Amino acid sequence: MWTSGRMSNAKNLLGLGVSLYFWGLMDLTTTVLSGSARPLTEGQEDNLSDKLHQRMKRSWVWNQFFVLEEYTGTDPLYVGKLHSDMDRGDGSIKYILSGEGAGIVFTIDDTTGDIHAIQRLDREERSQYTLRAQALDRRTGRPMEPESEFIIKIQDINDNEPKFLDGPYVASVPEMSPVGTSVIQVTATDADDPTYGNSARVVYSILQGQPYFSVDSRTGLIRTALMNMDREAKEYYEVIIQAKDMGGQLGGLAGTTTVNITLSDVNDNPPRFPQKHYQMSVLESAPVSSTVGRVVAKDLDEGINAEMKYSLVDGDGLDVFDINTDPNYQVGIITVRKPLSFESKKSYTLKVEGANPHLEMRFLNLGPFRDTTTVHISVEDVDEPPVFEPSFYFVEVPEDVEIGTTIQIISAKDPDVANNSIRYSIDRSSDPGRFFYVDITSGALMTARPLDREDVSWHNITVLAMELNNPSQVGSVSVTVKVLDVNDNAPEFARFYEGFVCENAKAGQLIQTVSAIDRDDPQEGQHFYYSLAPEAANNPNFTLRDNQDNTAWILTRRSGFRQHEQNTFYLPILISDNGRPVLSSTGTLTIHVCSCDDDGMVMSCNAEAYVLPVSLSRGALIAILACIFVLLVLVLLILSMRRQRKQPYIIDEEENIHENIVRYDDEGGGEEDTEAFDIAAMWNPREAQLVVKNRQDMLPEIESLSRYVPQACVMDNNVHNYVLAKLYEADMDLWAPPFDSLQTYMFEGNGSVAESLSSLQSVTTDSDQSYDYLTDWGPRFKKLAEMYGATDSSGALW
């Protein structure tokens, strides 16, 4: 049997409070020696020895070994001794140790069975080790005892201080909280054995943070200890909490942590305006919704408790200005609500209120949580562009209105006190066709070209008004012109109509249904009337029936049509509309005579009258193309000849062309030359029609356009009407430039004593050309003679 080496020292183990356990293989009887300090009596020891000697069949008897942690000695720490009852002390038994830590942490003397710890032990790393012991015959290696397990437990000592694993802590508590308000609970952990002594019993205390906060010594709960703590006075607190083991007794280990406590804000401060009066200014041209200025009410609170809502509560500008709250900066932004006018009102006074929208009932006694301030706004004068009255024009004009007719008077005025003069014009990008003209001073909107509803039925033009003294100030107004319809388009066939009639057709048989279209759009709707043209009123072959629904039927008047007699008929049809005046046109219906079967289906028609052969030979196609080419050449020649006739600019060299020669030895007449055109025609068109003054020394190449002006326009006193009519006629004649600006320079030098000044022939002359002849031209050419170095016989320049 085995015996633990610690049995003889049982009394000492009892003093340490260690229990010994004994196991047997046959039956298990356990004797527990309590941790009492009282020693065993001799009877108890003898009884215990008798029990051990009586159980000879038990293979192993050993302790559960205990060893203290953190041994700091230099020698191996003695743990205990294993001994077999078969060991006679002669060294024949060999002890072997295996299991957890065997040979590394624990060693055994294979002869004596002494167990030692060779490494430093830490209960917090490992609290016990399970090992196996075996006794072998040293000579044969045969097991003398069965292998069995035993445990070595590491006994704890107070070698670990409490630690705050979650520290440092961050917490917050509302300001002005009552005393005892919970803030946060801190927890310290001690790695020592909580079941052994007071090594792991922790007590909390506060080292820093008094008198504002306190801590529960048992639970670690931190509470407020001072009333009326104000965030605006002090917001952040650093509290240091200590945890000490051994129940806080002297010699216990301690650990600390930091708790950063922030006082959260509550709405306990009312807003206040730092200024009771604000002075602002705004230009009268400021657009609607533009910013005038900003006001701000200070609030010592923050976040939602510092939110502001601004409003206008009084003043004479409540309907002119508005105020909005900037949610990011909590400022009141005053904006323009309606257009301003310096001439109407030069200043405004507003009363602005700023209030907290989120209130706390327990702090209402600190209020009121609102404040007011006064804002004076001055309107500054600016040079404004002209303003049109009204701001939009709608004009209806018939499409047959004459050129130069005034269709609307556009009116604008300078809103400034200066009331400058206005000049009117049309934005040409809005009237690219130049259909209209506006009088520069009166604003009379007139037609400049004929209007055609079927071409453009609506005109949207922009009229500009500019201050005479400040051209940068320009106002604009939209003018919508609706062109009213006039019956100026005759109805016509909707398409080309071509019908056929069978040779066996009977009288009254329907040949074709025709319809018409009209580009006009009368208010009462379109209605067409059909009849045969006067020259075909008594047509013996066909007749027409007006269906009164804008269509007509063409019927046969007789039977017995024959292709060999006449294979094509042309029937003129008169179409009239219901407009005022009534307009009509004549359309021709082509009717072919065809051979048909009994059911009226066309079998064959003589198509030669209106269809080309189905197939043509290559030679025929070449001939047709050659004819077309010849016709095109003839047309181009005719057009070229007509154009040359309309441009009588090329004059025979022998002709007298005095009227277009600029004489080099004479100066122009300038404004004194009254022979070029009659200036009176521009000032008085009435006189221009009666007296046409022609140049005496030349025959004008283009006659004055004044005689083409309609009589109604010429007799009008408005000069603009006359000029517009002439401008339109000149634009329509593509071959006639303005009569008063045509100059023809087909020849040069003929008739001048200097002859030609051209340098085209200079290459044929000698390089040493003499310019002495320049001195014979007189004083006017003296400078030219000096430039070319003409000298007299003495060699001196002249």
PDB file of C-alpha atoms in Angstrom, residues 555-765:
ATOM      1  CA  LEU A 555     -72.168  61.448-112.224  1.00  0.00           C
ATOM      2  CA  THR A 556     -72.517  60.358-115.830  1.00  0.00           C
ATOM      3  CA  ARG A 557     -75.139  62.258-117.773  1.00  0.00           C
ATOM      4  CA  ARG A 558     -75.389  59.679-120.536  1.00  0.00           C
ATOM      5  CA  SER A 559     -74.291  56.183-121.515  1.00  0.00           C
ATOM      6  CA  GLY A 560     -72.456  54.807-124.498  1.00  0.00           C
ATOM      7  CA  PHE A 561     -68.857  55.958-123.918  1.00  0.00           C
ATOM      8  CA  ARG A 562     -66.338  54.610-126.431  1.00  0.00           C
ATOM      9  CA  GLN A 563     -62.537  54.537-126.125  1.00  0.00           C
ATOM     10  CA  HIS A 564     -61.923  54.842-129.832  1.00  0.00           C
ATOM     11  CA  GLU A 565     -64.047  57.985-129.951  1.00  0.00           C
ATOM     12  CA  GLN A 566     -62.567  59.754-126.911  1.00  0.00           C
ATOM     13  CA  ASN A 567     -60.569  58.035-124.192  1.00  0.00           C
ATOM     14  CA  THR A 568     -60.014  61.021-121.832  1.00  0.00           C
ATOM     15  CA  PHE A 569     -62.337  63.773-120.559  1.00  0.00           C
ATOM     16  CA  TYR A 570     -61.290  66.865-118.596  1.00  0.00           C
ATOM     17  CA  LEU A 571     -64.029  68.203-116.372  1.00  0.00           C
ATOM     18  CA  PRO A 572     -63.479  71.694-114.814  1.00  0.00           C
ATOM     19  CA  ILE A 573     -65.106  72.062-111.383  1.00  0.00           C
ATOM     20  CA  LEU A 574     -65.658  75.413-109.645  1.00  0.00           C
ATOM     21  CA  ILE A 575     -65.117  75.386-105.856  1.00  0.00           C
ATOM     22  CA  SER A 576     -66.307  78.344-103.740  1.00  0.00           C
ATOM     23  CA  ASP A 577     -66.040  79.030 -99.993  1.00  0.00           C
ATOM     24  CA  ASN A 578     -68.361  80.827 -97.586  1.00  0.00           C
ATOM     25  CA  GLY A 579     -65.949  83.619 -96.650  1.00  0.00           C
ATOM     26  CA  ARG A 580     -66.230  87.349 -97.163  1.00  0.00           C
ATOM     27  CA  PRO A 581     -65.436  88.043 -99.854  1.00  0.00           C
ATOM     28  CA  VAL A 582     -66.257  84.734-101.493  1.00  0.00           C
ATOM     29  CA  LEU A 583     -63.204  83.135-103.107  1.00  0.00           C
ATOM     30  CA  SER A 584     -63.244  80.352-105.641  1.00  0.00           C
ATOM     31  CA  SER A 585     -60.941  78.270-107.759  1.00  0.00           C
ATOM     32  CA  THR A 586     -61.273  75.817-110.584  1.00  0.00           C
ATOM     33  CA  GLY A 587     -59.983  72.280-110.352  1.00  0.00           C
ATOM     34  CA  THR A 588     -59.857  69.795-113.192  1.00  0.00           C
ATOM     35  CA  LEU A 589     -60.980  66.195-112.880  1.00  0.00           C
ATOM     36  CA  THR A 590     -59.410  63.813-115.396  1.00  0.00           C
ATOM     37  CA  ILE A 591     -61.726  60.969-116.446  1.00  0.00           C
ATOM     38  CA  HIS A 592     -60.520  58.009-118.527  1.00  0.00           C
ATOM     39  CA  VAL A 593     -62.773  55.748-120.547  1.00  0.00           C
ATOM     40  CA  CYS A 594     -61.991  52.070-119.807  1.00  0.00           C
ATOM     41  CA  SER A 595     -63.255  48.661-120.831  1.00  0.00           C
ATOM     42  CA  CYS A 596     -64.998  46.911-117.954  1.00  0.00           C
ATOM     43  CA  ASP A 597     -66.647  43.557-117.361  1.00  0.00           C
ATOM     44  CA  ASP A 598     -70.292  43.079-116.462  1.00  0.00           C
ATOM     45  CA  ASP A 599     -69.532  43.709-112.779  1.00  0.00           C
ATOM     46  CA  GLY A 600     -67.920  47.100-113.497  1.00  0.00           C
ATOM     47  CA  MET A 601     -64.338  45.917-112.908  1.00  0.00           C
ATOM     48  CA  VAL A 602     -61.810  47.666-115.156  1.00  0.00           C
ATOM     49  CA  MET A 603     -60.245  45.358-117.693  1.00  0.00           C
ATOM     50  CA  SER A 604     -58.168  47.748-119.770  1.00  0.00           C
ATOM     51  CA  CYS A 605     -57.777  51.456-120.311  1.00  0.00           C
ATOM     52  CA  ASN A 606     -55.919  53.391-122.935  1.00  0.00           C
ATOM     53  CA  ALA A 607     -53.043  54.381-120.660  1.00  0.00           C
ATOM     54  CA  GLU A 608     -51.017  56.108-123.330  1.00  0.00           C
ATOM     55  CA  ALA A 609     -52.730  59.366-122.576  1.00  0.00           C
ATOM     56  CA  TYR A 610     -51.511  59.528-119.010  1.00  0.00           C
ATOM     57  CA  VAL A 611     -48.982  56.720-118.348  1.00  0.00           C
ATOM     58  CA  LEU A 612     -45.554  56.113-119.829  1.00  0.00           C
ATOM     59  CA  PRO A 613     -44.854  52.727-121.408  1.00  0.00           C
ATOM     60  CA  VAL A 614     -44.238  49.969-118.965  1.00  0.00           C
ATOM     61  CA  SER A 615     -40.758  49.318-120.314  1.00  0.00           C
ATOM     62  CA  LEU A 616     -38.400  51.446-122.358  1.00  0.00           C
ATOM     63  CA  SER A 617     -35.354  50.476-124.330  1.00  0.00           C
ATOM     64  CA  ARG A 618     -31.893  51.739-123.379  1.00  0.00           C
ATOM     65  CA  GLY A 619     -31.756  54.031-126.405  1.00  0.00           C
ATOM     66  CA  ALA A 620     -35.086  55.625-125.502  1.00  0.00           C
ATOM     67  CA  LEU A 621     -33.937  56.304-121.966  1.00  0.00           C
ATOM     68  CA  ILE A 622     -30.720  57.915-123.246  1.00  0.00           C
ATOM     69  CA  ALA A 623     -32.694  60.118-125.606  1.00  0.00           C
ATOM     70  CA  ILE A 624     -35.039  61.250-122.819  1.00  0.00           C
ATOM     71  CA  LEU A 625     -32.124  62.103-120.531  1.00  0.00           C
ATOM     72  CA  ALA A 626     -30.395  64.044-123.325  1.00  0.00           C
ATOM     73  CA  CYS A 627     -33.541  66.099-123.913  1.00  0.00           C
ATOM     74  CA  ILE A 628     -33.832  66.882-120.208  1.00  0.00           C
ATOM     75  CA  PHE A 629     -30.184  67.998-120.108  1.00  0.00           C
ATOM     76  CA  VAL A 630     -30.653  70.305-123.109  1.00  0.00           C
ATOM     77  CA  LEU A 631     -33.734  71.865-121.508  1.00  0.00           C
ATOM     78  CA  LEU A 632     -31.830  72.536-118.281  1.00  0.00           C
ATOM     79  CA  VAL A 633     -29.010  74.244-120.199  1.00  0.00           C
ATOM     80  CA  LEU A 634     -31.519  76.442-122.055  1.00  0.00           C
ATOM     81  CA  VAL A 635     -33.217  77.441-118.802  1.00  0.00           C
ATOM     82  CA  LEU A 636     -29.892  78.397-117.226  1.00  0.00           C
ATOM     83  CA  LEU A 637     -28.950  80.496-120.277  1.00  0.00           C
ATOM     84  CA  ILE A 638     -32.280  82.325-120.213  1.00  0.00           C
ATOM     85  CA  LEU A 639     -31.943  83.102-116.496  1.00  0.00           C
ATOM     86  CA  SER A 640     -28.394  84.331-116.996  1.00  0.00           C
ATOM     87  CA  MET A 641     -29.433  86.656-119.817  1.00  0.00           C
ATOM     88  CA  ARG A 642     -32.286  88.079-117.750  1.00  0.00           C
ATOM     89  CA  ARG A 643     -29.958  88.715-114.856  1.00  0.00           C
ATOM     90  CA  GLN A 644     -27.474  90.539-117.079  1.00  0.00           C
ATOM     91  CA  ARG A 645     -30.283  92.723-118.375  1.00  0.00           C
ATOM     92  CA  LYS A 646     -31.252  93.668-114.849  1.00  0.00           C
ATOM     93  CA  GLN A 647     -27.664  94.640-114.059  1.00  0.00           C
ATOM     94  CA  PRO A 648     -26.768  97.375-116.519  1.00  0.00           C
ATOM     95  CA  TYR A 649     -23.445  97.924-114.837  1.00  0.00           C
ATOM     96  CA  ILE A 650     -21.130  97.002-117.711  1.00  0.00           C
ATOM     97  CA  ILE A 651     -20.848 100.042-119.887  1.00  0.00           C
ATOM     98  CA  ASP A 652     -19.075 100.297-123.162  1.00  0.00           C
ATOM     99  CA  GLU A 653     -15.736 102.040-122.922  1.00  0.00           C
ATOM    100  CA  GLU A 654     -16.848 104.613-125.436  1.00  0.00           C
ATOM    101  CA  GLU A 655     -19.862 105.672-123.392  1.00  0.00           C
ATOM    102  CA  ASN A 656     -19.876 108.724-121.272  1.00  0.00           C
ATOM    103  CA  ILE A 657     -19.818 107.639-117.600  1.00  0.00           C
ATOM    104  CA  HIS A 658     -19.403 111.013-115.951  1.00  0.00           C
ATOM    105  CA  GLU A 659     -22.106 110.270-113.417  1.00  0.00           C
ATOM    106  CA  ASN A 660     -20.073 107.539-111.705  1.00  0.00           C
ATOM    107  CA  ILE A 661     -16.504 108.785-112.012  1.00  0.00           C
ATOM    108  CA  VAL A 662     -14.735 110.113-108.923  1.00  0.00           C
ATOM    109  CA  ARG A 663     -12.343 112.701-110.291  1.00  0.00           C
ATOM    110  CA  TYR A 664      -8.935 112.528-108.661  1.00  0.00           C
ATOM    111  CA  ASP A 665      -8.168 116.189-109.276  1.00  0.00           C
ATOM    112  CA  ASP A 666     -11.293 117.433-107.514  1.00  0.00           C
ATOM    113  CA  GLU A 667     -12.735 117.144-104.024  1.00  0.00           C
ATOM    114  CA  GLY A 668     -16.221 115.850-103.308  1.00  0.00           C
ATOM    115  CA  GLY A 669     -19.031 118.224-102.694  1.00  0.00           C
ATOM    116  CA  GLY A 670     -20.039 116.710 -99.370  1.00  0.00           C
ATOM    117  CA  GLU A 671     -23.295 118.046 -98.012  1.00  0.00           C
ATOM    118  CA  GLU A 672     -23.228 120.812-100.607  1.00  0.00           C
ATOM    119  CA  ASP A 673     -23.740 118.248-103.368  1.00  0.00           C
ATOM    120  CA  THR A 674     -27.508 118.439-103.730  1.00  0.00           C
ATOM    121  CA  GLU A 675     -27.544 116.776-107.136  1.00  0.00           C
ATOM    122  CA  ALA A 676     -27.072 113.197-105.829  1.00  0.00           C
ATOM    123  CA  PHE A 677     -30.518 112.946-104.187  1.00  0.00           C
ATOM    124  CA  ASP A 678     -33.297 115.151-103.013  1.00  0.00           C
ATOM    125  CA  ILE A 679     -33.106 115.436 -99.223  1.00  0.00           C
ATOM    126  CA  ALA A 680     -36.589 116.923 -99.179  1.00  0.00           C
ATOM    127  CA  ALA A 681     -37.981 113.517-100.098  1.00  0.00           C
ATOM    128  CA  MET A 682     -36.840 112.210 -96.727  1.00  0.00           C
ATOM    129  CA  TRP A 683     -38.359 115.051 -94.750  1.00  0.00           C
ATOM    130  CA  ASN A 684     -41.629 115.431 -96.631  1.00  0.00           C
ATOM    131  CA  PRO A 685     -42.812 112.358 -98.501  1.00  0.00           C
ATOM    132  CA  ARG A 686     -45.854 114.277 -99.716  1.00  0.00           C
ATOM    133  CA  GLU A 687     -43.622 116.637-101.691  1.00  0.00           C
ATOM    134  CA  ALA A 688     -41.452 113.747-102.880  1.00  0.00           C
ATOM    135  CA  GLN A 689     -44.439 112.294-104.691  1.00  0.00           C
ATOM    136  CA  LEU A 690     -45.254 115.581-106.426  1.00  0.00           C
ATOM    137  CA  VAL A 691     -41.783 116.836-107.290  1.00  0.00           C
ATOM    138  CA  VAL A 692     -39.036 114.399-108.189  1.00  0.00           C
ATOM    139  CA  LYS A 693     -35.742 116.202-108.585  1.00  0.00           C
ATOM    140  CA  ASN A 694     -33.359 114.373-110.863  1.00  0.00           C
ATOM    141  CA  ARG A 695     -29.643 114.900-111.088  1.00  0.00           C
ATOM    142  CA  GLN A 696     -28.762 117.164-113.953  1.00  0.00           C
ATOM    143  CA  ASP A 697     -25.327 115.808-114.833  1.00  0.00           C
ATOM    144  CA  MET A 698     -26.138 112.080-114.766  1.00  0.00           C
ATOM    145  CA  LEU A 699     -28.868 109.602-115.512  1.00  0.00           C
ATOM    146  CA  PRO A 700     -29.660 107.593-112.355  1.00  0.00           C
ATOM    147  CA  GLU A 701     -29.224 103.886-112.740  1.00  0.00           C
ATOM    148  CA  ILE A 702     -32.169 103.112-110.437  1.00  0.00           C
ATOM    149  CA  GLU A 703     -35.251 105.218-110.227  1.00  0.00           C
ATOM    150  CA  SER A 704     -36.521 106.420-106.889  1.00  0.00           C
ATOM    151  CA  LEU A 705     -38.666 103.950-105.040  1.00  0.00           C
ATOM    152  CA  SER A 706     -40.963 106.708-103.884  1.00  0.00           C
ATOM    153  CA  ARG A 707     -43.200 106.305-106.875  1.00  0.00           C
ATOM    154  CA  TYR A 708     -43.843 102.708-105.939  1.00  0.00           C
ATOM    155  CA  VAL A 709     -45.076 103.598-102.469  1.00  0.00           C
ATOM    156  CA  PRO A 710     -48.862 103.103-102.131  1.00  0.00           C
ATOM    157  CA  GLN A 711     -50.812 106.332-102.213  1.00  0.00           C
ATOM    158  CA  ALA A 712     -52.239 105.804 -98.743  1.00  0.00           C
ATOM    159  CA  CYS A 713     -48.766 105.482 -97.310  1.00  0.00           C
ATOM    160  CA  VAL A 714     -47.389 108.494 -99.188  1.00  0.00           C
ATOM    161  CA  MET A 715     -50.171 110.771 -98.079  1.00  0.00           C
ATOM    162  CA  ASP A 716     -49.620 109.766 -94.411  1.00  0.00           C
ATOM    163  CA  ASN A 717     -47.834 112.357 -92.346  1.00  0.00           C
ATOM    164  CA  ASN A 718     -45.967 109.693 -90.418  1.00  0.00           C
ATOM    165  CA  VAL A 719     -42.448 109.503 -91.806  1.00  0.00           C
ATOM    166  CA  HIS A 720     -42.019 106.006 -90.367  1.00  0.00           C
ATOM    167  CA  ASN A 721     -44.797 104.600 -92.520  1.00  0.00           C
ATOM    168  CA  TYR A 722     -43.139 105.957 -95.634  1.00  0.00           C
ATOM    169  CA  VAL A 723     -39.686 104.630 -94.683  1.00  0.00           C
ATOM    170  CA  LEU A 724     -41.051 101.209 -93.762  1.00  0.00           C
ATOM    171  CA  ALA A 725     -42.904 100.884 -97.056  1.00  0.00           C
ATOM    172  CA  LYS A 726     -39.756 101.801 -99.000  1.00  0.00           C
ATOM    173  CA  LEU A 727     -37.686  99.397 -96.931  1.00  0.00           C
ATOM    174  CA  TYR A 728     -40.065  96.527 -97.591  1.00  0.00           C
ATOM    175  CA  GLU A 729     -40.153  97.216-101.359  1.00  0.00           C
ATOM    176  CA  ALA A 730     -36.361  97.404-101.495  1.00  0.00           C
ATOM    177  CA  ASP A 731     -36.118  94.105 -99.620  1.00  0.00           C
ATOM    178  CA  MET A 732     -38.495  92.428-102.035  1.00  0.00           C
ATOM    179  CA  ASP A 733     -36.520  93.518-105.128  1.00  0.00           C
ATOM    180  CA  LEU A 734     -33.442  91.314-104.994  1.00  0.00           C
ATOM    181  CA  TRP A 735     -31.800  93.045-107.964  1.00  0.00           C
ATOM    182  CA  ALA A 736     -32.066  96.673-106.842  1.00  0.00           C
ATOM    183  CA  PRO A 737     -29.678  98.111-104.251  1.00  0.00           C
ATOM    184  CA  PRO A 738     -30.697 101.401-102.580  1.00  0.00           C
ATOM    185  CA  PHE A 739     -30.853 104.091-105.220  1.00  0.00           C
ATOM    186  CA  ASP A 740     -28.947 106.648-103.176  1.00  0.00           C
ATOM    187  CA  SER A 741     -25.868 104.489-102.495  1.00  0.00           C
ATOM    188  CA  LEU A 742     -25.047 102.870-105.853  1.00  0.00           C
ATOM    189  CA  GLN A 743     -21.558 103.635-107.168  1.00  0.00           C
ATOM    190  CA  THR A 744     -20.103 101.928-110.238  1.00  0.00           C
ATOM    191  CA  TYR A 745     -16.312 101.747-110.651  1.00  0.00           C
ATOM    192  CA  MET A 746     -16.055  99.746-113.870  1.00  0.00           C
ATOM    193  CA  PHE A 747     -13.274 101.947-115.328  1.00  0.00           C
ATOM    194  CA  GLU A 748     -10.664 104.234-113.892  1.00  0.00           C
ATOM    195  CA  GLY A 749      -8.439 107.008-115.211  1.00  0.00           C
ATOM    196  CA  ASN A 750     -10.330 107.798-118.400  1.00  0.00           C
ATOM    197  CA  GLY A 751     -10.830 111.554-118.535  1.00  0.00           C
ATOM    198  CA  SER A 752      -8.160 112.388-115.946  1.00  0.00           C
ATOM    199  CA  VAL A 753      -4.886 114.070-116.894  1.00  0.00           C
ATOM    200  CA  ALA A 754      -3.170 111.537-114.633  1.00  0.00           C
ATOM    201  CA  GLU A 755      -4.669 108.676-116.650  1.00  0.00           C
ATOM    202  CA  SER A 756      -4.652 105.319-114.814  1.00  0.00           C
ATOM    203  CA  LEU A 757      -3.029 104.981-111.411  1.00  0.00           C
ATOM    204  CA  SER A 758      -3.116 101.210-111.589  1.00  0.00           C
ATOM    205  CA  SER A 759       0.137  99.297-111.026  1.00  0.00           C
ATOM    206  CA  LEU A 760      -0.870  96.391-113.236  1.00  0.00           C
ATOM    207  CA  GLN A 761       1.223  97.666-116.139  1.00  0.00           C
ATOM    208  CA  SER A 762       4.231  98.662-114.042  1.00  0.00           C
ATOM    209  CA  VAL A 763       6.046  95.397-114.731  1.00  0.00           C
ATOM    210  CA  THR A 764       6.464  96.365-118.395  1.00  0.00           C
ATOM    211  CA  THR A 765       8.315  99.595-117.610  1.00  0.00           C
TER     212      THR A 765
END
